[in-house]
Amino acid sequence: MEELDLQLLCQEISKKYFHKKFHHQITYNSRLKSSGGRYILKTGNIEINPKIETILGKEVLIGVIKHELCHYHLHQEGKGYRHQDRDFKMLLREVRGHRFIERMEPYRYVYACNSCGATFYRMRKIDTNKFRCGRCRGSLILDFSSEG
């Protein structure tokens, strides 16, 4: 989807679900790695991870846009726009936006606790001498690495 199509889609979603106009810009940002999108407080613009549509599909893209529009409209109205705010949770539920999206990339490292057997998934390698199990404080071992 091109930037112009993304802008039109966002304006359409804003009118249909929020009954309000979207007056700012929505663009793709390929530097976003771990999130589907973000609302920028200072500018009022929205950035979307381009992998969302290509990997997860248009329905997920629409859900992510709804999520970011919740931040946008609540912030513009001076209401609670953060994830933990009641206003945000209620509006997100009302418009049926996505709260979480599935991972687009597999985890690279899997660690296991020597004591309780708990499993921890990580994208980055951790120092097993420095970090302990969050459940029982036991020592961790590298269980799997997808590094070649």
Steps between C-alpha positions, in 0.01 A plus 500: 500500500634843411524796737203675336285187533606468864399863565160446338445174692581673828261787426228251408551298820497820706166610352338155518603392852578826683260736313783757490747625242867408501685827427862380511726269301536124515815351346696178487816479711718197422715568809220378727598147598306387805176697469226526242485877514539809711324829562739796528380743767696805381384492137171309522616271219481121493768261375427141397737206465481400129544131589157496664305475177750290306546238773181510707242634250263791450268412792789527747608826334150642556512388864835673551371820338197492734738461796708800395188705426385434858821665621453781247138593569528470878814715506337762274203514743721524809387162636703201622685378189755264662463120507424490872233773486135401536393724209746324268395149602131579459539665158725222371242240606220705343665527157645146522859604441800276561670514839774253405614354171676171444875498457625558149841344564585188701696526823874443459584372848322273745622479860396249764527512878710225659280493812134537398525436125336830400558603140593853385496617138728784393600678181835604647760287671524550878786447746396188693749587777327833557129410457298251706159335473217744573296233677741321730831689465665187356780506242423515127643297215476558127255236379486591132661750266397562140830675426684328222 
